[in-house]
Amino acid sequence: MDEPLRQFVFERAQRICEYCRLPDEFDPLPFCVDHIIAQQHQGPTAEFNLAASCFSCNSSKGPNIAGVDPDTGQLTRLFHPRRDIWAEHFHWNGPTVCGLTAIGRVTLYVLDINDPVRIEHRRLLIEEGVFPLKRL
Ligand SMILES: [Zn+2]
């Protein structure tokens, strides 16, 4: 992937993970450009199929494009940052992200967004008064 495209994806996302909303400035690990539909599933390297992602979301997501809703057992696609609106699928409960829809719940589960270490990281950022960002 060329550098101008990488920069475009990060700038479009305001340097915030498009899944868990963590700003890259607070992540000790390098941010990634995520293929929303993985290359393994013929997802192209094109603006409409790319999202800024923290390392944790990206590595948990891998090539997944769906998961099983823990509430209903139904196969459900993952959140699509280019087509879906974050606030329609997720909301904050302190440092924990809650799923409002099957898509939200599956995405939280597959991407391990509420891993205890990640919740603790967000709790500390909230305590410092730097998270979530005012612009979110
Ligand atoms: Zn993330």
Coordinates of N, CA, C and O and ligand atoms in Angstrom, one line a residue:
M1 N 0.8 -1.2 0.0 CA 0.0 0.0 0.0 C 0.9 1.2 0.0 O 1.8 1.3 0.8
D2 N 0.5 2.2 -0.8 CA 1.4 3.4 -0.9 C 1.1 4.3 0.2 O 0.1 4.3 0.8
E3 N 2.2 5.1 0.6 CA 2.1 6.0 1.7 C 1.0 7.1 1.6 O 0.3 7.3 2.6
P4 N 0.8 7.7 0.5 CA -0.3 8.7 0.4 C -1.7 8.0 0.7 O -2.5 8.7 1.4
L5 N -1.9 6.8 0.3 CA -3.2 6.1 0.6 C -3.3 5.9 2.1 O -4.3 6.1 2.8
R6 N -2.2 5.4 2.7 CA -2.2 5.2 4.2 C -2.5 6.5 4.9 O -3.3 6.5 5.8
Q7 N -1.8 7.5 4.5 CA -2.1 8.8 5.2 C -3.5 9.3 5.0 O -4.1 9.8 5.9
F8 N -4.1 9.1 3.8 CA -5.4 9.5 3.5 C -6.4 8.7 4.5 O -7.3 9.3 5.1
V9 N -6.2 7.4 4.7 CA -7.0 6.6 5.6 C -6.9 7.1 7.0 O -7.9 7.3 7.7
F10 N -5.7 7.4 7.5 CA -5.5 7.9 8.9 C -6.2 9.3 9.0 O -6.8 9.5 10.1
E11 N -6.0 10.1 8.1 CA -6.5 11.5 8.2 C -8.0 11.5 8.2 O -8.7 12.2 8.9
R12 N -8.6 10.7 7.2 CA -10.1 10.6 7.1 C -10.7 10.2 8.5 O -11.7 10.7 8.9
A13 N -10.0 9.3 9.2 CA -10.4 8.8 10.5 C -10.0 9.7 11.6 O -10.3 9.3 12.8
Q14 N -9.4 10.8 11.4 CA -8.9 11.7 12.4 C -8.0 11.0 13.4 O -7.9 11.3 14.6
R15 N -7.2 10.0 12.8 CA -6.3 9.2 13.6 C -6.9 8.5 14.8 O -6.3 8.5 15.9
I16 N -8.1 8.0 14.6 CA -8.8 7.3 15.6 C -9.2 5.9 15.1 O -9.6 5.8 13.9
C17 N -9.1 4.9 15.9 CA -9.5 3.6 15.4 C -11.0 3.6 15.1 O -11.8 4.0 15.9
E18 N -11.3 3.2 13.9 CA -12.7 3.3 13.5 C -13.6 2.2 14.1 O -14.8 2.2 13.9
Y19 N -13.0 1.3 14.8 CA -13.8 0.2 15.5 C -13.9 0.6 17.0 O -15.0 0.7 17.5
C20 N -12.8 0.7 17.7 CA -12.9 1.0 19.2 C -12.7 2.4 19.6 O -12.8 2.7 20.8
R21 N -12.4 3.3 18.7 CA -12.3 4.8 18.9 C -11.1 5.2 19.6 O -11.0 6.3 20.1
L22 N -10.1 4.3 19.8 CA -8.9 4.7 20.5 C -8.1 5.6 19.6 O -7.8 5.2 18.4
P23 N -7.6 6.8 20.0 CA -6.8 7.7 19.2 C -5.4 7.0 19.1 O -4.9 6.5 20.1
D24 N -4.7 7.2 18.0 CA -3.4 6.5 17.8 C -2.4 7.1 18.8 O -1.4 6.5 19.2
E25 N -2.6 8.4 19.2 CA -1.6 9.0 20.1 C -1.6 8.3 21.5 O -0.6 8.5 22.2
F26 N -2.6 7.5 21.8 CA -2.6 6.9 23.1 C -2.4 5.4 23.0 O -2.6 4.6 23.9
D27 N -2.0 4.9 21.8 CA -1.7 3.5 21.6 C -0.2 3.3 21.4 O 0.4 3.9 20.5
P28 N 0.4 2.5 22.3 CA 1.8 2.3 22.2 C 2.1 1.4 21.0 O 3.3 1.4 20.5
L29 N 1.1 0.8 20.4 CA 1.4 -0.1 19.2 C 1.0 0.7 17.9 O 0.2 1.6 18.0
P30 N 1.7 0.4 16.8 CA 1.4 1.1 15.6 C 0.0 0.8 15.0 O -0.5 -0.3 15.0
F31 N -0.7 1.9 14.6 CA -2.0 1.7 13.9 C -1.8 1.0 12.6 O -0.7 1.0 12.0
C32 N -2.9 0.4 12.1 CA -2.9 -0.3 10.9 C -3.9 0.2 9.9 O -4.9 0.8 10.4
V33 N -3.8 -0.1 8.6 CA -4.8 0.2 7.7 C -5.5 -1.2 7.5 O -4.9 -2.2 7.1
D34 N -6.8 -1.2 7.9 CA -7.6 -2.4 7.9 C -8.3 -2.6 6.5 O -8.9 -1.6 6.0
H35 N -8.3 -3.8 6.0 CA -9.1 -4.1 4.8 C -10.5 -4.5 5.4 O -10.5 -5.6 6.1
I36 N -11.5 -3.7 5.3 CA -12.8 -4.0 5.9 C -13.3 -5.4 5.5 O -13.7 -6.2 6.3
I37 N -13.3 -5.5 4.2 CA -13.5 -6.9 3.6 C -12.1 -7.3 3.3 O -11.4 -6.8 2.4
A38 N -11.7 -8.4 4.0 CA -10.3 -8.8 3.8 C -9.9 -9.2 2.4 O -10.7 -9.6 1.6
Q39 N -8.6 -9.0 2.1 CA -8.1 -9.4 0.8 C -8.4 -10.9 0.5 O -8.6 -11.2 -0.7
Q40 N -8.4 -11.7 1.5 CA -8.7 -13.1 1.4 C -10.1 -13.3 0.8 O -10.4 -14.3 0.2
H41 N -11.0 -12.3 1.0 CA -12.4 -12.4 0.5 C -12.6 -11.4 -0.6 O -13.7 -10.9 -0.9
Q42 N -11.5 -11.2 -1.4 CA -11.5 -10.3 -2.6 C -11.8 -8.8 -2.2 O -12.2 -8.1 -3.1
G43 N -11.6 -8.4 -1.0 CA -11.7 -7.0 -0.7 C -10.5 -6.2 -1.3 O -9.4 -6.6 -1.1
P44 N -10.8 -5.2 -2.1 CA -9.8 -4.4 -2.7 C -9.0 -3.4 -1.8 O -9.5 -3.1 -0.8
T45 N -7.8 -3.1 -2.2 CA -7.1 -2.0 -1.5 C -7.5 -0.7 -2.1 O -6.9 -0.2 -3.1
A46 N -8.7 -0.2 -1.7 CA -9.3 1.0 -2.2 C -9.9 1.8 -1.1 O -10.3 1.1 -0.1
E47 N -10.0 3.1 -1.2 CA -10.5 3.9 -0.1 C -11.7 3.4 0.5 O -11.9 3.5 1.7
F48 N -12.7 3.0 -0.3 CA -14.0 2.5 0.3 C -13.9 1.2 1.0 O -14.9 0.9 1.7
N49 N -12.8 0.5 1.0 CA -12.7 -0.7 1.7 C -11.6 -0.7 2.8 O -11.2 -1.7 3.3
L50 N -11.1 0.5 3.1 CA -10.1 0.7 4.1 C -10.5 1.5 5.3 O -11.4 2.3 5.2
A51 N -10.0 1.1 6.4 CA -10.3 1.8 7.7 C -9.1 1.9 8.5 O -8.2 1.0 8.5
A52 N -9.0 3.0 9.3 CA -7.9 3.1 10.3 C -8.3 2.2 11.5 O -9.4 2.2 11.9
S53 N -7.3 1.4 11.9 CA -7.6 0.5 13.0 C -6.4 0.4 14.0 O -5.2 0.4 13.5
C54 N -6.7 0.3 15.2 CA -5.6 0.1 16.2 C -5.1 -1.3 16.0 O -5.7 -2.2 15.4
F55 N -3.9 -1.6 16.5 CA -3.2 -2.9 16.3 C -4.1 -4.0 16.9 O -4.3 -5.1 16.3
S56 N -4.7 -3.7 18.1 CA -5.5 -4.8 18.8 C -6.7 -5.1 18.0 O -7.0 -6.3 17.8
C57 N -7.5 -4.1 17.5 CA -8.7 -4.4 16.7 C -8.3 -5.2 15.4 O -8.9 -6.2 15.0
N58 N -7.2 -4.7 14.8 CA -6.8 -5.3 13.5 C -6.3 -6.7 13.7 O -6.7 -7.6 12.9
S59 N -5.6 -7.0 14.7 CA -5.1 -8.3 14.9 C -6.2 -9.3 15.3 O -6.2 -10.5 14.9
S60 N -7.1 -8.8 16.1 CA -8.3 -9.7 16.5 C -9.2 -9.9 15.3 O -9.7 -11.0 15.1
K61 N -9.4 -8.9 14.5 CA -10.3 -9.0 13.3 C -9.7 -10.0 12.3 O -10.5 -10.8 11.8
G62 N -8.4 -9.9 12.0 CA -7.8 -10.8 11.0 C -8.6 -10.7 9.7 O -9.1 -9.6 9.3
P63 N -8.9 -11.8 9.1 CA -9.7 -11.8 7.8 C -11.2 -12.0 8.1 O -11.9 -12.1 7.1
N64 N -11.6 -11.9 9.3 CA -13.0 -12.1 9.6 C -13.9 -11.0 9.0 O -13.5 -9.8 9.0
I65 N -15.1 -11.4 8.5 CA -16.0 -10.4 8.0 C -17.4 -10.6 8.7 O -18.3 -9.8 8.5
A66 N -17.5 -11.6 9.6 CA -18.7 -11.9 10.3 C -18.4 -12.6 11.6 O -17.3 -13.0 11.8
G67 N -19.4 -12.8 12.4 CA -19.3 -13.6 13.6 C -20.7 -14.1 14.0 O -21.7 -13.8 13.4
V68 N -20.7 -14.8 15.1 CA -22.0 -15.3 15.7 C -22.4 -14.4 16.8 O -21.7 -14.2 17.8
D69 N -23.6 -13.8 16.7 CA -24.1 -12.9 17.7 C -24.3 -13.7 19.0 O -25.0 -14.7 19.1
P70 N -23.6 -13.3 20.1 CA -23.6 -14.0 21.4 C -25.0 -14.1 22.0 O -25.3 -15.0 22.7
D71 N -25.9 -13.1 21.6 CA -27.3 -13.1 22.2 C -28.2 -14.0 21.4 O -29.1 -14.6 22.0
T72 N -28.1 -14.1 20.1 CA -29.1 -14.9 19.3 C -28.5 -16.1 18.6 O -29.3 -16.9 18.1
G73 N -27.2 -16.2 18.5 CA -26.6 -17.4 17.8 C -26.6 -17.2 16.3 O -26.3 -18.1 15.5
Q74 N -27.1 -16.0 15.8 CA -27.2 -15.8 14.4 C -25.9 -15.3 13.8 O -25.2 -14.4 14.3
L75 N -25.5 -15.8 12.6 CA -24.4 -15.4 11.9 C -24.6 -13.9 11.4 O -25.7 -13.6 10.8
T76 N -23.7 -13.0 11.8 CA -23.9 -11.6 11.6 C -22.7 -11.0 11.0 O -21.6 -11.3 11.5
R77 N -22.8 -10.1 10.1 CA -21.6 -9.4 9.6 C -21.0 -8.4 10.6 O -21.7 -8.0 11.5
L78 N -19.8 -8.1 10.4 CA -19.1 -7.1 11.3 C -19.5 -5.7 10.9 O -20.0 -5.4 9.8
F79 N -19.2 -4.8 11.8 CA -19.4 -3.4 11.6 C -18.6 -2.9 10.4 O -17.4 -3.4 10.3
H80 N -19.1 -2.1 9.5 CA -18.5 -1.7 8.3 C -18.3 -0.1 8.5 O -19.2 0.6 8.3
P81 N -17.0 0.3 8.8 CA -16.8 1.7 9.0 C -17.2 2.7 7.9 O -17.5 3.8 8.1
R82 N -17.2 2.2 6.6 CA -17.6 3.1 5.5 C -19.1 3.2 5.3 O -19.6 4.1 4.8
R83 N -19.8 2.1 5.7 CA -21.3 2.1 5.5 C -22.1 2.3 6.7 O -23.2 2.8 6.7
D84 N -21.6 2.0 7.9 CA -22.3 2.0 9.1 C -21.9 3.2 10.0 O -20.8 3.7 9.8
I85 N -22.8 3.7 10.8 CA -22.6 4.8 11.7 C -22.3 4.2 13.1 O -23.1 3.5 13.7
W86 N -21.1 4.6 13.7 CA -20.7 4.0 14.9 C -21.7 4.1 16.0 O -22.1 3.1 16.7
A87 N -22.3 5.3 16.2 CA -23.2 5.5 17.3 C -24.5 4.7 17.1 O -25.3 4.6 18.1
E88 N -24.8 4.2 16.0 CA -26.0 3.4 15.8 C -25.8 2.0 16.2 O -26.8 1.2 16.4
H89 N -24.5 1.6 16.4 CA -24.2 0.2 16.8 C -23.6 0.0 18.1 O -23.5 -1.1 18.7
F90 N -23.0 1.1 18.6 CA -22.3 1.1 19.9 C -22.6 2.3 20.8 O -23.0 3.3 20.3
H91 N -22.4 2.1 22.1 CA -22.4 3.3 23.0 C -21.5 3.0 24.1 O -21.1 1.8 24.4
W92 N -21.1 4.0 24.8 CA -20.1 3.9 25.9 C -20.9 3.7 27.2 O -21.9 4.3 27.5
N93 N -20.3 2.8 28.0 CA -20.7 2.7 29.4 C -19.4 2.9 30.2 O -18.7 1.9 30.4
G94 N -19.0 4.1 30.5 CA -17.7 4.3 31.0 C -16.6 3.9 30.0 O -16.7 4.2 28.8
P95 N -15.7 3.0 30.4 CA -14.6 2.6 29.5 C -15.0 1.3 28.7 O -14.3 0.9 27.9
T96 N -16.3 0.9 28.9 CA -16.7 -0.3 28.2 C -17.6 0.1 27.0 O -18.4 1.0 27.1
V97 N -17.4 -0.6 25.9 CA -18.2 -0.4 24.7 C -19.4 -1.4 24.7 O -19.1 -2.6 24.9
C98 N -20.6 -0.9 24.6 CA -21.8 -1.8 24.6 C -22.3 -1.8 23.1 O -22.3 -0.8 22.4
G99 N -22.8 -3.0 22.8 CA -23.4 -3.2 21.5 C -24.9 -2.9 21.5 O -25.6 -3.4 22.3
L100 N -25.3 -2.1 20.6 CA -26.7 -1.7 20.5 C -27.5 -2.6 19.5 O -28.7 -2.7 19.5
T101 N -26.7 -3.3 18.7 CA -27.3 -4.1 17.6 C -26.5 -5.4 17.5 O -25.5 -5.6 18.1
A102 N -27.0 -6.4 16.7 CA -26.3 -7.6 16.5 C -24.9 -7.3 15.9 O -23.9 -7.9 16.3
I103 N -24.9 -6.4 15.0 CA -23.6 -6.0 14.3 C -22.7 -5.5 15.4 O -21.5 -5.8 15.4
G104 N -23.2 -4.6 16.3 CA -22.3 -4.1 17.3 C -21.8 -5.2 18.3 O -20.6 -5.3 18.6
R105 N -22.7 -6.1 18.7 CA -22.3 -7.2 19.6 C -21.3 -8.1 19.0 O -20.3 -8.5 19.6
V106 N -21.5 -8.5 17.7 CA -20.6 -9.4 17.1 C -19.2 -8.7 16.9 O -18.2 -9.3 17.1
T107 N -19.2 -7.4 16.5 CA -17.9 -6.7 16.3 C -17.2 -6.6 17.7 O -16.0 -6.9 17.7
L108 N -17.9 -6.3 18.7 CA -17.2 -6.3 20.1 C -16.6 -7.6 20.4 O -15.4 -7.7 20.9
Y109 N -17.3 -8.7 20.1 CA -16.8 -10.0 20.5 C -15.6 -10.4 19.6 O -14.6 -10.8 20.1
V110 N -15.8 -10.3 18.3 CA -14.7 -10.8 17.3 C -13.5 -9.9 17.5 O -12.4 -10.5 17.5
L111 N -13.6 -8.6 17.7 CA -12.4 -7.8 17.8 C -11.9 -7.7 19.2 O -10.9 -7.0 19.5
D112 N -12.6 -8.3 20.2 CA -12.2 -8.4 21.6 C -12.0 -7.0 22.1 O -11.1 -6.7 22.9
I113 N -12.9 -6.1 21.8 CA -12.8 -4.7 22.2 C -13.0 -4.5 23.7 O -12.4 -3.5 24.2
N114 N -13.7 -5.4 24.4 CA -13.8 -5.2 25.8 C -12.9 -6.2 26.6 O -13.2 -6.6 27.7
D115 N -11.8 -6.5 26.0 CA -10.8 -7.3 26.7 C -10.4 -6.5 28.0 O -10.3 -5.2 27.9
P116 N -10.3 -7.1 29.1 CA -10.0 -6.4 30.4 C -8.8 -5.4 30.3 O -8.9 -4.4 30.9
V117 N -7.8 -5.8 29.6 CA -6.6 -4.9 29.5 C -7.0 -3.7 28.7 O -6.6 -2.6 29.1
R118 N -7.8 -3.8 27.7 CA -8.2 -2.7 26.9 C -9.1 -1.8 27.7 O -9.1 -0.6 27.6
I119 N -10.0 -2.4 28.4 CA -11.0 -1.6 29.3 C -10.1 -0.8 30.3 O -10.4 0.4 30.5
E120 N -9.2 -1.4 30.9 CA -8.3 -0.7 31.9 C -7.6 0.4 31.3 O -7.5 1.5 31.9
H121 N -7.0 0.2 30.1 CA -6.4 1.3 29.3 C -7.3 2.5 29.1 O -6.9 3.6 29.4
R122 N -8.5 2.2 28.7 CA -9.5 3.3 28.4 C -9.9 4.0 29.8 O -10.0 5.2 29.8
R123 N -10.0 3.2 30.8 CA -10.4 3.7 32.1 C -9.3 4.7 32.6 O -9.6 5.8 33.1
L124 N -8.0 4.4 32.4 CA -7.0 5.3 32.8 C -7.0 6.6 31.9 O -6.7 7.7 32.5
L125 N -7.3 6.4 30.6 CA -7.4 7.6 29.8 C -8.5 8.5 30.2 O -8.4 9.7 30.2
I126 N -9.7 7.9 30.6 CA -10.8 8.7 31.0 C -10.4 9.4 32.3 O -10.7 10.6 32.5
E127 N -9.7 8.7 33.2 CA -9.3 9.3 34.5 C -8.4 10.5 34.2 O -8.5 11.5 34.9
E128 N -7.6 10.4 33.2 CA -6.7 11.5 32.8 C -7.4 12.6 32.1 O -6.9 13.7 31.9
G129 N -8.7 12.4 31.7 CA -9.5 13.4 31.1 C -9.2 13.6 29.6 O -9.5 14.6 29.0
V130 N -8.6 12.6 29.0 CA -8.2 12.7 27.6 C -9.0 11.8 26.6 O -8.7 11.8 25.4
F131 N -9.9 11.1 27.2 CA -10.7 10.1 26.4 C -12.1 10.0 27.0 O -12.2 10.0 28.2
P132 N -13.1 9.8 26.2 CA -13.1 9.9 24.7 C -12.8 11.3 24.3 O -13.1 12.2 25.1
L133 N -12.3 11.5 23.1 CA -12.0 12.8 22.6 C -13.3 13.6 22.5 O -14.4 13.1 22.1
K134 N -13.3 14.9 22.7 CA -14.5 15.8 22.6 C -15.1 15.7 21.2 O -16.3 15.9 21.1
R135 N -14.2 15.5 20.2 CA -14.8 15.6 18.9 C -15.6 14.3 18.5 O -16.1 14.3 17.4
L136 N -15.6 13.3 19.3 CA -16.3 12.1 19.0 C -17.8 12.2 19.4 O -18.1 12.7 20.3
Ligands
ZN1 ZN -9.4 -0.4 17.9

